Each structure stands twice: as C-alpha cells, then as structure tokens.
CSV table of C-alpha atoms and ligand atoms in Angstrom, one decimal:
chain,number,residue,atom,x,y,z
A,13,UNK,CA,23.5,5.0,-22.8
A,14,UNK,CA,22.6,8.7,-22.4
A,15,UNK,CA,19.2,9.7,-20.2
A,16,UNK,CA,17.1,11.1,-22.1
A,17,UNK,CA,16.7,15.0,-22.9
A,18,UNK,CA,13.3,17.1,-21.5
A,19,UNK,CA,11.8,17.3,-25.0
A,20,UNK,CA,12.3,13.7,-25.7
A,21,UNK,CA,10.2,13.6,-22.1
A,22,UNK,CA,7.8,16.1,-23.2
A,23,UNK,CA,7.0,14.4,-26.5
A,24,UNK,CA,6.5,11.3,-24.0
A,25,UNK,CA,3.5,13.0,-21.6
A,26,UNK,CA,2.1,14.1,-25.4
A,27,UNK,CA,1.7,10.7,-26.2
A,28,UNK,CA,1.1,8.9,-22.8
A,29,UNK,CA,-2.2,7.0,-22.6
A,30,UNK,CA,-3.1,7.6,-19.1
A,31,UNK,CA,-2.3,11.6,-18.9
A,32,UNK,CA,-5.9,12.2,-19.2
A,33,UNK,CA,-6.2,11.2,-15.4
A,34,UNK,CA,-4.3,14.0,-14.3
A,35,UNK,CA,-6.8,16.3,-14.5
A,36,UNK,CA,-8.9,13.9,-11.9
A,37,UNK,CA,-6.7,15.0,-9.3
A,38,UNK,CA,-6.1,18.1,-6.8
A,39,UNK,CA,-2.7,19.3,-7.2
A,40,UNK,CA,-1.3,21.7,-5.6
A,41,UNK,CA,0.8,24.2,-8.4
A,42,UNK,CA,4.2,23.8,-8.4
A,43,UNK,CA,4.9,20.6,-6.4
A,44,UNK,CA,6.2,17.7,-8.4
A,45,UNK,CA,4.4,14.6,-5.7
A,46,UNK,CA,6.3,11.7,-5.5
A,47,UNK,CA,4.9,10.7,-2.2
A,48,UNK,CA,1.9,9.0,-3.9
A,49,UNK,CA,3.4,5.7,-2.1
A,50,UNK,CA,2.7,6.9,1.3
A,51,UNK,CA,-0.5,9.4,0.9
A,52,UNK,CA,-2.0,9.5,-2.2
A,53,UNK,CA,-3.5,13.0,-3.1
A,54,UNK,CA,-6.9,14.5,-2.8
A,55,UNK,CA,-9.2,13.4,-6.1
A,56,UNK,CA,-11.7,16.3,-7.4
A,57,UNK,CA,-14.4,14.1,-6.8
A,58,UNK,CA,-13.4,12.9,-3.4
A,59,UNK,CA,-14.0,16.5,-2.4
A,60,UNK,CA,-17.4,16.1,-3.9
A,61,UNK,CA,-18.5,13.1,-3.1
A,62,UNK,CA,-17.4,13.7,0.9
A,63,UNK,CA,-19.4,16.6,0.8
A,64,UNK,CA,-22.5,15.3,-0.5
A,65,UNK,CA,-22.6,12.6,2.4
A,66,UNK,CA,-22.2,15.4,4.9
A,67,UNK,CA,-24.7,17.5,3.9
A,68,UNK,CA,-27.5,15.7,2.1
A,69,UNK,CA,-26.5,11.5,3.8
A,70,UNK,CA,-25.6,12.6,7.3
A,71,UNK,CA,-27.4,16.4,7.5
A,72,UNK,CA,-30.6,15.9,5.9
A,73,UNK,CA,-30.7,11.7,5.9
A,74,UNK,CA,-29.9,11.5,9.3
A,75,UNK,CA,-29.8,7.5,11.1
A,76,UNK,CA,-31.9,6.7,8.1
A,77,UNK,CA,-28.9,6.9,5.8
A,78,UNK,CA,-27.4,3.5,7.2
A,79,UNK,CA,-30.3,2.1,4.8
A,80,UNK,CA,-30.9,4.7,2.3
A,81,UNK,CA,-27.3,5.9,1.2
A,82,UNK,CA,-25.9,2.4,1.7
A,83,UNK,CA,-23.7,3.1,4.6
A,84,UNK,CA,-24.3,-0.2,6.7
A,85,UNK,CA,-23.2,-2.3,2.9
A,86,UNK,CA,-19.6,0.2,2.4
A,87,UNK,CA,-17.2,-2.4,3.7
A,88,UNK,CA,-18.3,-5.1,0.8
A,89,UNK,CA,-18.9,-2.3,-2.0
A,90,UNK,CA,-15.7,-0.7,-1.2
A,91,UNK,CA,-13.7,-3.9,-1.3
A,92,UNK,CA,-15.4,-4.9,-4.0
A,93,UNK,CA,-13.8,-2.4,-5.9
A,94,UNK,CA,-10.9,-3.0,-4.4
A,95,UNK,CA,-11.1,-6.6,-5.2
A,96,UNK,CA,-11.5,-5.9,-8.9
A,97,UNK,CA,-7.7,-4.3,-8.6
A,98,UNK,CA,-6.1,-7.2,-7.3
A,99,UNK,CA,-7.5,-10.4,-8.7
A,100,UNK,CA,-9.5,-11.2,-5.9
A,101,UNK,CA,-13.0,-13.5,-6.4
A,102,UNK,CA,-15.8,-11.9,-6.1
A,103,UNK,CA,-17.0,-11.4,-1.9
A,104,UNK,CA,-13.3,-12.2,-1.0
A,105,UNK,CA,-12.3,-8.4,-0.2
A,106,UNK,CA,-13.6,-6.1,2.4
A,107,UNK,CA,-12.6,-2.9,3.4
A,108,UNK,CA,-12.6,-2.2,7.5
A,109,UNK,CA,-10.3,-1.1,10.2
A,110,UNK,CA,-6.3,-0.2,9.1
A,111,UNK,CA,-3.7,-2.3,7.7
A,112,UNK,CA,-2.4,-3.6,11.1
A,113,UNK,CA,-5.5,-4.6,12.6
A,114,UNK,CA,-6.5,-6.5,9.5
A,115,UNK,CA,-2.9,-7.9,10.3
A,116,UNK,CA,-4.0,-9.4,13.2
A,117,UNK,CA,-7.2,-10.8,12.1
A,118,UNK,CA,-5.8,-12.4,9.2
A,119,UNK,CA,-3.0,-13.8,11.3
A,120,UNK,CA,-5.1,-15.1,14.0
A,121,UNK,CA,-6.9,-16.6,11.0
A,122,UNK,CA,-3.9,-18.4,9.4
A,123,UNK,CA,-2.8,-19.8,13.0
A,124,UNK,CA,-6.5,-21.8,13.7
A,125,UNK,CA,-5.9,-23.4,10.3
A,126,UNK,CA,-2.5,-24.8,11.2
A,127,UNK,CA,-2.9,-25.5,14.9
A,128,UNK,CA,0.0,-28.1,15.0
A,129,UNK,CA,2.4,-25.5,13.5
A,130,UNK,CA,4.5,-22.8,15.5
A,131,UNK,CA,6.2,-20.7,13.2
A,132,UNK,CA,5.1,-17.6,11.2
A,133,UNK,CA,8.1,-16.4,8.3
A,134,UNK,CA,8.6,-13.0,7.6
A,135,UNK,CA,11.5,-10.3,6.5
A,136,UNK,CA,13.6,-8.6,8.9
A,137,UNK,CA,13.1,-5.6,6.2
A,138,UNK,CA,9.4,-6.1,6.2
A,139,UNK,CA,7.3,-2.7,7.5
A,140,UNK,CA,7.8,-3.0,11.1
A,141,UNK,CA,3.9,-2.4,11.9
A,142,UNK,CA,3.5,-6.2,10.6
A,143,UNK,CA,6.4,-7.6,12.4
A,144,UNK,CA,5.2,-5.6,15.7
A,145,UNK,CA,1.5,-7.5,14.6
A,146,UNK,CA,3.0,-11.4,15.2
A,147,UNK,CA,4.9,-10.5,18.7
A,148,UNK,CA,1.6,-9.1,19.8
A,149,UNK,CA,-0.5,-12.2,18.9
A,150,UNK,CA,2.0,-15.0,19.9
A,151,UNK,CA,2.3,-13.2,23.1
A,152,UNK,CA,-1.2,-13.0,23.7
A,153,UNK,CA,-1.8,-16.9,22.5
A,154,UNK,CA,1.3,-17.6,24.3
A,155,UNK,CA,1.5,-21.1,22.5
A,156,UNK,CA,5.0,-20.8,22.4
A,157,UNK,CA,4.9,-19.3,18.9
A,158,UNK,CA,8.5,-18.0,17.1
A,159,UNK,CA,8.4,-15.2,14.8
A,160,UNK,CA,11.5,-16.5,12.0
A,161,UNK,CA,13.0,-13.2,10.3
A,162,UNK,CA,14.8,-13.6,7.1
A,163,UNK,CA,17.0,-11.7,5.8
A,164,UNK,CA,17.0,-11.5,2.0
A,165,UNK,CA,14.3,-12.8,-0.1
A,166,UNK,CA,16.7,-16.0,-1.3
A,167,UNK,CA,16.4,-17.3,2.0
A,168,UNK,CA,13.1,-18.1,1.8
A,169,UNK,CA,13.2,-21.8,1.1
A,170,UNK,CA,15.2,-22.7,4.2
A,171,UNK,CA,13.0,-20.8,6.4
A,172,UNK,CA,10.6,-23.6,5.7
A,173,UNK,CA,10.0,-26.4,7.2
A,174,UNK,CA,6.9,-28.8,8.7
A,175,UNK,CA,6.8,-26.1,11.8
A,176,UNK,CA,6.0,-23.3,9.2
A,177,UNK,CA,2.7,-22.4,9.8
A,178,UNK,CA,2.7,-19.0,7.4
A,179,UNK,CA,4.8,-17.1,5.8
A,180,UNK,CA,4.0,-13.3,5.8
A,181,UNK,CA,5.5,-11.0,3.3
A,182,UNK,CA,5.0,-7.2,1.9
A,183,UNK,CA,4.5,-7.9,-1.7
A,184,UNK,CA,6.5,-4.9,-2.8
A,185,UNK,CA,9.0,-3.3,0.3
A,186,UNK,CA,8.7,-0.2,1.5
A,187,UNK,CA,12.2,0.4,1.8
A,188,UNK,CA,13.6,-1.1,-1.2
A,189,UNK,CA,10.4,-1.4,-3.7
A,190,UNK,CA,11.7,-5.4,-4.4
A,191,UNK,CA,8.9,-7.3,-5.6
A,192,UNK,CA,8.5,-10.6,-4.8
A,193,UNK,CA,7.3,-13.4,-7.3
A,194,UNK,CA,3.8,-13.3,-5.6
A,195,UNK,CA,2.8,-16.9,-7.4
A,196,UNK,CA,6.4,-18.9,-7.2
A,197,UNK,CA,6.5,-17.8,-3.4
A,198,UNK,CA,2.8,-18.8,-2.6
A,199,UNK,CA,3.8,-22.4,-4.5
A,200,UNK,CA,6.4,-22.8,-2.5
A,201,UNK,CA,4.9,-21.5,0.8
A,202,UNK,CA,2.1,-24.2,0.5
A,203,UNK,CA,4.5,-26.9,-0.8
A,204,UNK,CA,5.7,-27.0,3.0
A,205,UNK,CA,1.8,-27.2,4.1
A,206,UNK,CA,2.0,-23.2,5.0
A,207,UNK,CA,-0.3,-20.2,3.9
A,208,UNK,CA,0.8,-17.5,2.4
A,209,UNK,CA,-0.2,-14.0,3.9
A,210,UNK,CA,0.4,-11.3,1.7
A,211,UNK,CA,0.7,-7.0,2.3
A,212,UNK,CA,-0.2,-5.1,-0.7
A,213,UNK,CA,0.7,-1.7,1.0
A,214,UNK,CA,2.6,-1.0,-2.1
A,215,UNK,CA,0.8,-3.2,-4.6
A,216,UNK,CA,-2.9,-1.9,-4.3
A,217,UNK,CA,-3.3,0.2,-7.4
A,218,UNK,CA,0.3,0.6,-7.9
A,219,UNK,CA,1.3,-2.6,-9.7
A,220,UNK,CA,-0.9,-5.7,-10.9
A,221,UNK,CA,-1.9,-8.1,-8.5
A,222,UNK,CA,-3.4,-11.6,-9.2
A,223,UNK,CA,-4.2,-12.6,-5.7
A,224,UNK,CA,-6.4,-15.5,-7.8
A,225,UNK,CA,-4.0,-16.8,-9.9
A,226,UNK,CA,-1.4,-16.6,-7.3
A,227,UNK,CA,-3.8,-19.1,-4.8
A,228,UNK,CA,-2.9,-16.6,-1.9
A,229,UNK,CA,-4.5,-17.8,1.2
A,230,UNK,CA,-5.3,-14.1,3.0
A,231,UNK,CA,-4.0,-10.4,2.2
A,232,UNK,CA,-4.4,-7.1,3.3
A,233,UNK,CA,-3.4,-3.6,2.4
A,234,UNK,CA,-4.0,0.0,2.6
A,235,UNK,CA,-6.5,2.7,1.5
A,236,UNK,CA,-3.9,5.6,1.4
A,237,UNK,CA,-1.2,5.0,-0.7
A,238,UNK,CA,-1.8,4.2,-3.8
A,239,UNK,CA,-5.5,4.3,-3.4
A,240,UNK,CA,-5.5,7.7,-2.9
A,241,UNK,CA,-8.8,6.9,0.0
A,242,UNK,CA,-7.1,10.2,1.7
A,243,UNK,CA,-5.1,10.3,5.4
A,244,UNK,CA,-6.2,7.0,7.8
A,245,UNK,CA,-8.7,5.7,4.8
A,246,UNK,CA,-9.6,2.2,5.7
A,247,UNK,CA,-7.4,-1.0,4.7
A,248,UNK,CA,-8.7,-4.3,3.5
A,249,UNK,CA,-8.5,-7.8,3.8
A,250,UNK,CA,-8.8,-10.8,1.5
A,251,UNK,CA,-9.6,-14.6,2.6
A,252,UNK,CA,-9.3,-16.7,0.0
A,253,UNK,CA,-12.8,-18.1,-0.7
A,254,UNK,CA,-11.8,-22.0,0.1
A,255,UNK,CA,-11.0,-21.0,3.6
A,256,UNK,CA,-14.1,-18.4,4.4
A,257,UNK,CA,-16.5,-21.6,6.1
A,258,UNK,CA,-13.1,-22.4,8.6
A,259,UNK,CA,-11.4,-19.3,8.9
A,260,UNK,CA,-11.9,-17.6,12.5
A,261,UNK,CA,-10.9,-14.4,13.9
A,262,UNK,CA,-10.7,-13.1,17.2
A,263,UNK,CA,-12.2,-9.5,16.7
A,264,UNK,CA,-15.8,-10.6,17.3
A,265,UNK,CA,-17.7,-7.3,16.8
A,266,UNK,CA,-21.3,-6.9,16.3
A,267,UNK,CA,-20.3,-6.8,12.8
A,268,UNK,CA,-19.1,-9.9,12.4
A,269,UNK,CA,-22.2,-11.4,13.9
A,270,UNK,CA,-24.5,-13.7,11.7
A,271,UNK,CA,-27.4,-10.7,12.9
A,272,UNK,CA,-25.9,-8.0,14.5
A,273,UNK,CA,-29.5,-6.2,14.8
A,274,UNK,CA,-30.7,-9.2,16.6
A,275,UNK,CA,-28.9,-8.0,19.8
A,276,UNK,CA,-28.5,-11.6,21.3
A,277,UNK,CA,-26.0,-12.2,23.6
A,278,UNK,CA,-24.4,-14.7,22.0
A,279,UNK,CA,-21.8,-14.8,19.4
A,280,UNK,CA,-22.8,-16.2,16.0
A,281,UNK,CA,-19.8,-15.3,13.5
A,282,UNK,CA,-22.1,-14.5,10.2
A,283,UNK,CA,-21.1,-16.1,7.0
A,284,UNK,CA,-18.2,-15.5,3.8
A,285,UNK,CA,-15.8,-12.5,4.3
A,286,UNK,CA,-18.0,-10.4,6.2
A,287,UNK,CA,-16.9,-12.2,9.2
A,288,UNK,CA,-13.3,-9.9,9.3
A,289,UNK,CA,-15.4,-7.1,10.5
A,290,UNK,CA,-15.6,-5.8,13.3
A,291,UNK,CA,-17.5,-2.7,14.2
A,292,UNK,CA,-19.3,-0.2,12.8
A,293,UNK,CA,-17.4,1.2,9.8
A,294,UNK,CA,-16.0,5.2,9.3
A,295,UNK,CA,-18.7,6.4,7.1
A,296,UNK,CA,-17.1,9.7,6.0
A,297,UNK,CA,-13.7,8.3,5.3
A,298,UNK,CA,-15.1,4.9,3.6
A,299,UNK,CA,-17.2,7.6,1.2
A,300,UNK,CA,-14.0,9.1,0.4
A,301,UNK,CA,-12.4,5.8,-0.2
A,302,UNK,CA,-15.5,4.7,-2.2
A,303,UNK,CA,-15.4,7.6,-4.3
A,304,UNK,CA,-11.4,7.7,-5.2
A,305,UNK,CA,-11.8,4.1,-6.3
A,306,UNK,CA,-14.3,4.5,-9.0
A,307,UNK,CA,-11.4,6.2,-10.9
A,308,UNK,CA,-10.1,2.8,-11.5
A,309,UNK,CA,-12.8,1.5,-13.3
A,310,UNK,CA,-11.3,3.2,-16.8
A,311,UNK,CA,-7.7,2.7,-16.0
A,312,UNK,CA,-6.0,-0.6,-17.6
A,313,UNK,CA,-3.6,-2.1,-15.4
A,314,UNK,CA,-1.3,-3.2,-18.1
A,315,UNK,CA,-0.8,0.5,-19.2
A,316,UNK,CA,-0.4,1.5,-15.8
A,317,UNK,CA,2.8,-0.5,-15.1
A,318,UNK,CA,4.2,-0.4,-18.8
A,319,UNK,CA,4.0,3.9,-17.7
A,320,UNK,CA,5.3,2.9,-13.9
A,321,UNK,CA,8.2,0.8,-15.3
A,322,UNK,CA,9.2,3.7,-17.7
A,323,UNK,CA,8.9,6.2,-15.4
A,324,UNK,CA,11.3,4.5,-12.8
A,325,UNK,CA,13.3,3.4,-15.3
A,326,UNK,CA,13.6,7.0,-16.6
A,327,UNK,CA,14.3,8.6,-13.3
A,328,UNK,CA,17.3,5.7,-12.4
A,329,UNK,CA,19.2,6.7,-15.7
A,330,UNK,CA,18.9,10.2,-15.1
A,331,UNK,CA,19.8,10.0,-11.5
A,332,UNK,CA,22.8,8.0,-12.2
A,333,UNK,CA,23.9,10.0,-15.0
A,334,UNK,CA,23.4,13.7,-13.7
A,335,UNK,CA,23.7,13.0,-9.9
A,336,UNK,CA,27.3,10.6,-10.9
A,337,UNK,CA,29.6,11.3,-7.9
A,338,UNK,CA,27.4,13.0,-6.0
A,339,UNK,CA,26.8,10.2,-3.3
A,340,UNK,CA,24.4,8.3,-4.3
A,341,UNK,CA,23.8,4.4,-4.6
A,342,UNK,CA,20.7,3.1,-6.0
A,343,UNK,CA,18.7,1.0,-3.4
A,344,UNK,CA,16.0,-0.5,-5.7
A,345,UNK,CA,16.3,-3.4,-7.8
A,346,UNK,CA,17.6,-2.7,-11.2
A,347,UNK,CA,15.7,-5.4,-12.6
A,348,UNK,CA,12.2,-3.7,-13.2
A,349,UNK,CA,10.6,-7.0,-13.1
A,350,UNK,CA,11.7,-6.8,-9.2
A,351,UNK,CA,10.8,-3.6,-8.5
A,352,UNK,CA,7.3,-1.6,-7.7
A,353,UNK,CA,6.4,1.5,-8.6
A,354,UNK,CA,9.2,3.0,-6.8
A,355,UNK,CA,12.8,4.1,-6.5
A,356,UNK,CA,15.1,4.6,-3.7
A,357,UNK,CA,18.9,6.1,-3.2
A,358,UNK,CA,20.9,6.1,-0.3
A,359,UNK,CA,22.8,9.3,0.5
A,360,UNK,CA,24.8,9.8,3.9
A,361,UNK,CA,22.9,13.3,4.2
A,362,UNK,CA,19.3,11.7,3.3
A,363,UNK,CA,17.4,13.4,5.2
A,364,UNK,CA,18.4,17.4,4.6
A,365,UNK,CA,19.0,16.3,1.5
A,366,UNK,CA,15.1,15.4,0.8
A,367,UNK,CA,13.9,18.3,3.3
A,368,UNK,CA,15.9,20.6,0.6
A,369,UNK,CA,14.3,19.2,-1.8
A,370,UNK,CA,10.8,18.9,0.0
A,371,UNK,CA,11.5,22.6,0.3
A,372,UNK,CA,11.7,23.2,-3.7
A,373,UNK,CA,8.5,21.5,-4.2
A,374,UNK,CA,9.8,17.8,-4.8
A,375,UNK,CA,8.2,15.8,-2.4
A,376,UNK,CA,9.6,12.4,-1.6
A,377,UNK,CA,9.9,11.0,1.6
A,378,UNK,CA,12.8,9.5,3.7
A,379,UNK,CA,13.2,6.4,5.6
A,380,UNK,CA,15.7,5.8,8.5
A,381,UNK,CA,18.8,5.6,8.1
A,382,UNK,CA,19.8,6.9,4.6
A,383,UNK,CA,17.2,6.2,2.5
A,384,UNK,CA,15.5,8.8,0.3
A,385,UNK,CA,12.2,7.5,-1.2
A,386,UNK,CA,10.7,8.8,-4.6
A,387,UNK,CA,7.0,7.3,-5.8
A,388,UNK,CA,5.8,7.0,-8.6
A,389,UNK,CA,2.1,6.8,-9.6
A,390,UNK,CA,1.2,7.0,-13.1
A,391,UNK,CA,-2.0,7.8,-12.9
A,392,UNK,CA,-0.6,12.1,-12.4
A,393,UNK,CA,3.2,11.8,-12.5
A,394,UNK,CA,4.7,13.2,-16.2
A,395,UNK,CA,7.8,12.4,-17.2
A,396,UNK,CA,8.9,16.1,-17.8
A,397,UNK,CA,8.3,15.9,-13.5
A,398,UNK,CA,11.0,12.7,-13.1
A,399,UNK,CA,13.3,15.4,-15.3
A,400,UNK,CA,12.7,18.3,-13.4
A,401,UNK,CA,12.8,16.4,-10.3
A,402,UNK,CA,16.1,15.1,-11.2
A,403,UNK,CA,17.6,18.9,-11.8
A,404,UNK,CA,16.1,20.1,-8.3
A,405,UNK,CA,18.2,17.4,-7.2
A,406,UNK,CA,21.4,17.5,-8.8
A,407,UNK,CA,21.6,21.5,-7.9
A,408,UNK,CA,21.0,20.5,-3.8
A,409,UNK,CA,23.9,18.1,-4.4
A,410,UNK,CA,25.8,19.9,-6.2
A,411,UNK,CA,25.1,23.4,-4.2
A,412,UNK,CA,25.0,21.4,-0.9
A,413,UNK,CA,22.0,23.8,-0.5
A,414,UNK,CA,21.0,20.6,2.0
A,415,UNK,CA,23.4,21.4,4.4
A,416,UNK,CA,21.3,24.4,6.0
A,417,UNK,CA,20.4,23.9,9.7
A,418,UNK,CA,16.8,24.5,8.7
A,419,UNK,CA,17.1,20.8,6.4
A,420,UNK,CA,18.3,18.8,9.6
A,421,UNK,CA,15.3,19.3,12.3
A,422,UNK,CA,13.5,15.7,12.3
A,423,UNK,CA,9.8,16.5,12.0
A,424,UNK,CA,7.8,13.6,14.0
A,425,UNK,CA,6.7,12.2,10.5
A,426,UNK,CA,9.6,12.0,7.8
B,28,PLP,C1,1.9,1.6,5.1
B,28,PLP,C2,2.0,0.2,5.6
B,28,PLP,C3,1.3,-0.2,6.7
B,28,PLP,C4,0.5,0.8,7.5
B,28,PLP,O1,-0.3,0.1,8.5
B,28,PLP,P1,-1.4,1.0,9.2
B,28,PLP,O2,-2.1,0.1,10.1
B,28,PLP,O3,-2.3,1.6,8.2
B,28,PLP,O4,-0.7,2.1,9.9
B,28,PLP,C5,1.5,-1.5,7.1
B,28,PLP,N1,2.3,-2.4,6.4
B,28,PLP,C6,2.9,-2.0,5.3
B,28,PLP,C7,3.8,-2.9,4.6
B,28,PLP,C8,2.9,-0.7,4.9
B,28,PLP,O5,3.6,-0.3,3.8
C-alpha cells in the first residue's frame, strides 16, 4: 500500500465534515498542534466568555454573582455537559477539583461498597498520578489494602478474584493510546462482584464513551485535554446513579453538605452526585470550561472518530513509509478499534528528536523513556497537517538536525 500523496490529503480537508470547527479555535500561525491530548488549545469564545465573567460577573456583579450568573450551580451545569459526551444519566457527572482528587473520592467510594474486599486492580502502564492515588488511600485506611498491577491488558481475568474489590483502569493509555473494551471489561469486572472505575483522561471528547451502556460504576477525567477547559480546568466525576443513596466519600466540604448555607456544625452529606464536591468551585476557570464545552453541542461523535481513526491511520502509513529505517517502531495499536485518538513511536533519541521538531512548529510531546507522542483532535487537525507533519519529521531524521545540544536540555515539563 502507498501513503497517500498531499493533494489526495487536501481534497480530504475539502470534503471533511467537521473542518468548519477550525475556525472556533485560536491557533497560533504556523504550528501544526498535536498536543491537543495533553492541553487542548484556547477556543475564540473561551477568551470571550472569560472575559465577560471578569468584567461584568465578578467586576460589576460582585458576591451577588454566586446567584445571578449561576456560579454557585457551575459544577452540575458544567458536568452536565460533560455528561452528554460520555453517556452518562442525567445528574450522574459533576465537574470539581482535578483528575487525582476526584481519584480519591471515587476510590474511597468504591472501597465503602465492598468493605469485605482488599484488593483494587490496575495497570502497571496506567498514568502514574492514579496509581500514586490507591497507595495514598490504602495507607491512610491502613486496612491492609494491596494495590495488584498488571501488566498487559490480557491479564485482566486472573487478576480477579473474590478479594477484588475494583478494578481501576485509564480507558485509553496515555503512553500507548490502547483502548480498552470499556463494556466486556466492566462485565467482567462485576462478574467477580468488583466495580469498575474508569479514567477518561483520553476519552472525554476524544473518542465515544457510553459510560451507560457500559454499567460503569464511577469515572472521572479531565477538563484539559481533549476538552480544551484551558491549563488546570477542572476534572469530573461520575457515580453511577444506582450507587448515589450508598456511595460515601471522605472529602466532606461545605459543598457536599445537604445545606451548606445552614452553617451547622454537623455533617449532613446532601443528596445524588452533588455529594463528590467539596469546596467552593474555581469560578474563572469553570467559565472557561463551561464555555469550551458548548462547542460540542453541534459536533456528532460518530463523525468525530470516523475523522480520528483516519487521521491516525493516515499518519501511521505515512510514518512507516517515509520515516522506513529511520528508527522508529510504532507503539500504538495497529488495530484502530484499540486505539484512541492518538499515535505513538519509539525512537532511541525521543526526546531531541521531538524538541527539533517542537522547534519547526510540530508540537507533540514526549514521554519517558523513548516515547514520542502525537494527538490527534479532529475537531482543528487537517490532514494536509498529519502530511506536513510527517515531512518535518522525516528531514530531522534524516538530517539528524535533532542531534543539536540545544534539543537535549530536559525542560521541567516534556
Ligand atoms: C492527564 C491525566 C491525569 C491528570 O491528573 P491531574 O490530577 O489533573 O493532574 C490523571 N490521569 C490520567 C490517566 C491522565 O491522563
């Protein structure tokens, strides 16, 4: 098979469904972004939206904005919206605190409803934030509580067993972009009596998620990434709407009280999901979140993988065929049904190698110890930018242009 040529790409963007949404976003000229995965970029009317709560909600509306402009209600409007992009019921999704916090709370959650059990399942390659999250709760419950890592996704079925108490995966990995059967891993999960916790990190607004169909017990996820909520947005949680009466969790803030403005003394938790708050929520950078999410409402999910699938499928061929011998060996599954909406390579020299190419204006990211990581969001990503993208990086390889001492000093964030 050859990859295809730029005008056969071209003809492609012409044609595209979703190219209209482009134009909704801020980017900067001359940078082909494929680090959507990690921050998504800056929506026009984000910019807008953040400055009309500043100056008119905040400046002129003063404490009164809290009622008026909605603020105190952001956490259930915002993950309603949010809800709506993963198959969630309705009042099943709020949006508060960050990804490993919600973590905890939905852990601590998961553990009350299977007090007899000991053991919570995870990857060894899961993002290490959500590992760290377990050893910091079984620690503090000190129950005697084991934290069982597999290794590969097939192993899953042994890890089970009458101890299991959950099993908590990253829908799509961060490392890798594998995809996990969400509903065959959440039947099996609860055919050994365990829930299933899931991460949609890499899910939310990146691929379809039917948390619903699937019978997931709790999730959470990110604001950032593929939600494009802008650097540190708030991260959401999910509790499945059977366990919302039972399910308990330990961050008891005045937010999670039946009637915070009450200011009695004693902890009531308040009803349905509202009860994985905790305190009062980051007005300016929920509005931001709010507002980047309304550009979902037109986009049809179906579309959006069919164009995400293409696009990686696109940029695999043509990095296999252009970049042949160059040192690279794909580390995503080739099976697109097993892959998210992203691609990585190992290369020996990863990391100058993506600072060179950060450096032309193709900006992936990189993940320790060889991994160079390229995102894909159709919502703004052409496919003339997966072929131009590919030539910036078949020149560094070929040029070893990477292999400047400028390309090997490790920035604090890769
Ligand atoms: C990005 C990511 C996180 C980030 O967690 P924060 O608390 O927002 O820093 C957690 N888990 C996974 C799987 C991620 O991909």
């Amino acid at each position: 098979m050859t990859a295809p040529d730029r005008s056969a790409l071209a003809a492609r963007d012409a044609t595209d469904p979703l190219a209209r949404f482009r134009e909704f976003f801020e980017l900067p000229e001359g940078v082909i972004y494929l680090d959507g995965n990690s921050l998504g970029p800056l929506p026009r009317i984000v910019r807008e939206r953040v400055a009309k709560c500043v100056s008119e909600e905040w400046g002129d509306g003063l404490i009164r904005s809290w009622n008026d402009a909605g603020w105190v209600e952001l956490p259930e409007t915002v993950g309603g919206k949010i809800g709506k992009l993963i198959g969630a019921e309705p009042e099943s999704v709020v949006a508060t605190d960050s990804t490993s916090v919600n973590l905890f709370k939905v852990l601590s959650a998961a553990l009350v409803l299977r007090p007899e059990r000991k053991i919570v399942v995870s990857e060894k390659s899961n993002f290490p934030t959500d590992l760290y999250m377990v050893e910091g709760l079984k620690e503090l419950l000190g129950k005697g509580h084991e934290l069982r890592l597999i290794e590969n996704p097939s192993e899953l079925p042994g890890a089970l067993g009458p101890n299991v108490a959950a099993v908590m995966l990253t829908h799509v990995n961060y490392r890798s972009g594998y995809m996990h059967d969400m509903a065959a891993v959440t039947r099996a999960v609860h055919g050994a009596g365990a829930l299933a916790i899931w991460d949609l990190a890499h899910s939310a607004g990146a691929v379809p998620v039917d948390l619903s169909g699937a019978k997931a017990d709790f999730a959470v996820g990110c604001g950032y990434k593929y939600l494009n909520g802008g650097p540190g947005a708030p991260a959401f949680a999910y509790v499945a709407p059977r366990h919302q009466d039972e399910a308990r969790q330990p961050l008891t803030g005045w937010f999670s009280h039946k009637a915070p403005f009450a200011f009695d003394h004693r902890f009531e938790a308040t009803d349905g999901i509202k009860r994985f708050l905790c305190g009062t929520p980051p007005v300016l950078a929920m509005t931001a979140l709010d507002a980047a999410l309304d550009l979902w409402a037109e986009v049809d999910m179906a579309a959006l993988r069919e164009k995400s699938v293409a696009l990686t499928e696109c940029f695999i061929e043509l990095v296999e065929e252009r970049c042949a011998g160059l040192g690279l060996t794909l580390a995503s599954p080739r099976d697109a049904a097993r892959r998210g909406s992203q691609v990585s390579f190992a290369h020996e020299n990863g990391y100058p190698v993506m600072q060179a190419l950060i450096a032309r204006g193709v900006i992936g990211d990189f993940r320790a110890p060889d991994l160079l990581r390229f995102g894909f969001t159709p919502l703004y990503t052409r496919f003339t930018d997966v072929f131009d993208a590919v030539g910036h990086l078949e020149e560094i390889l070929r040029t070893r242009s990477w292999d400047r001492p400028e390309f090997h000093a490790r920035a604090a964030v890769t």
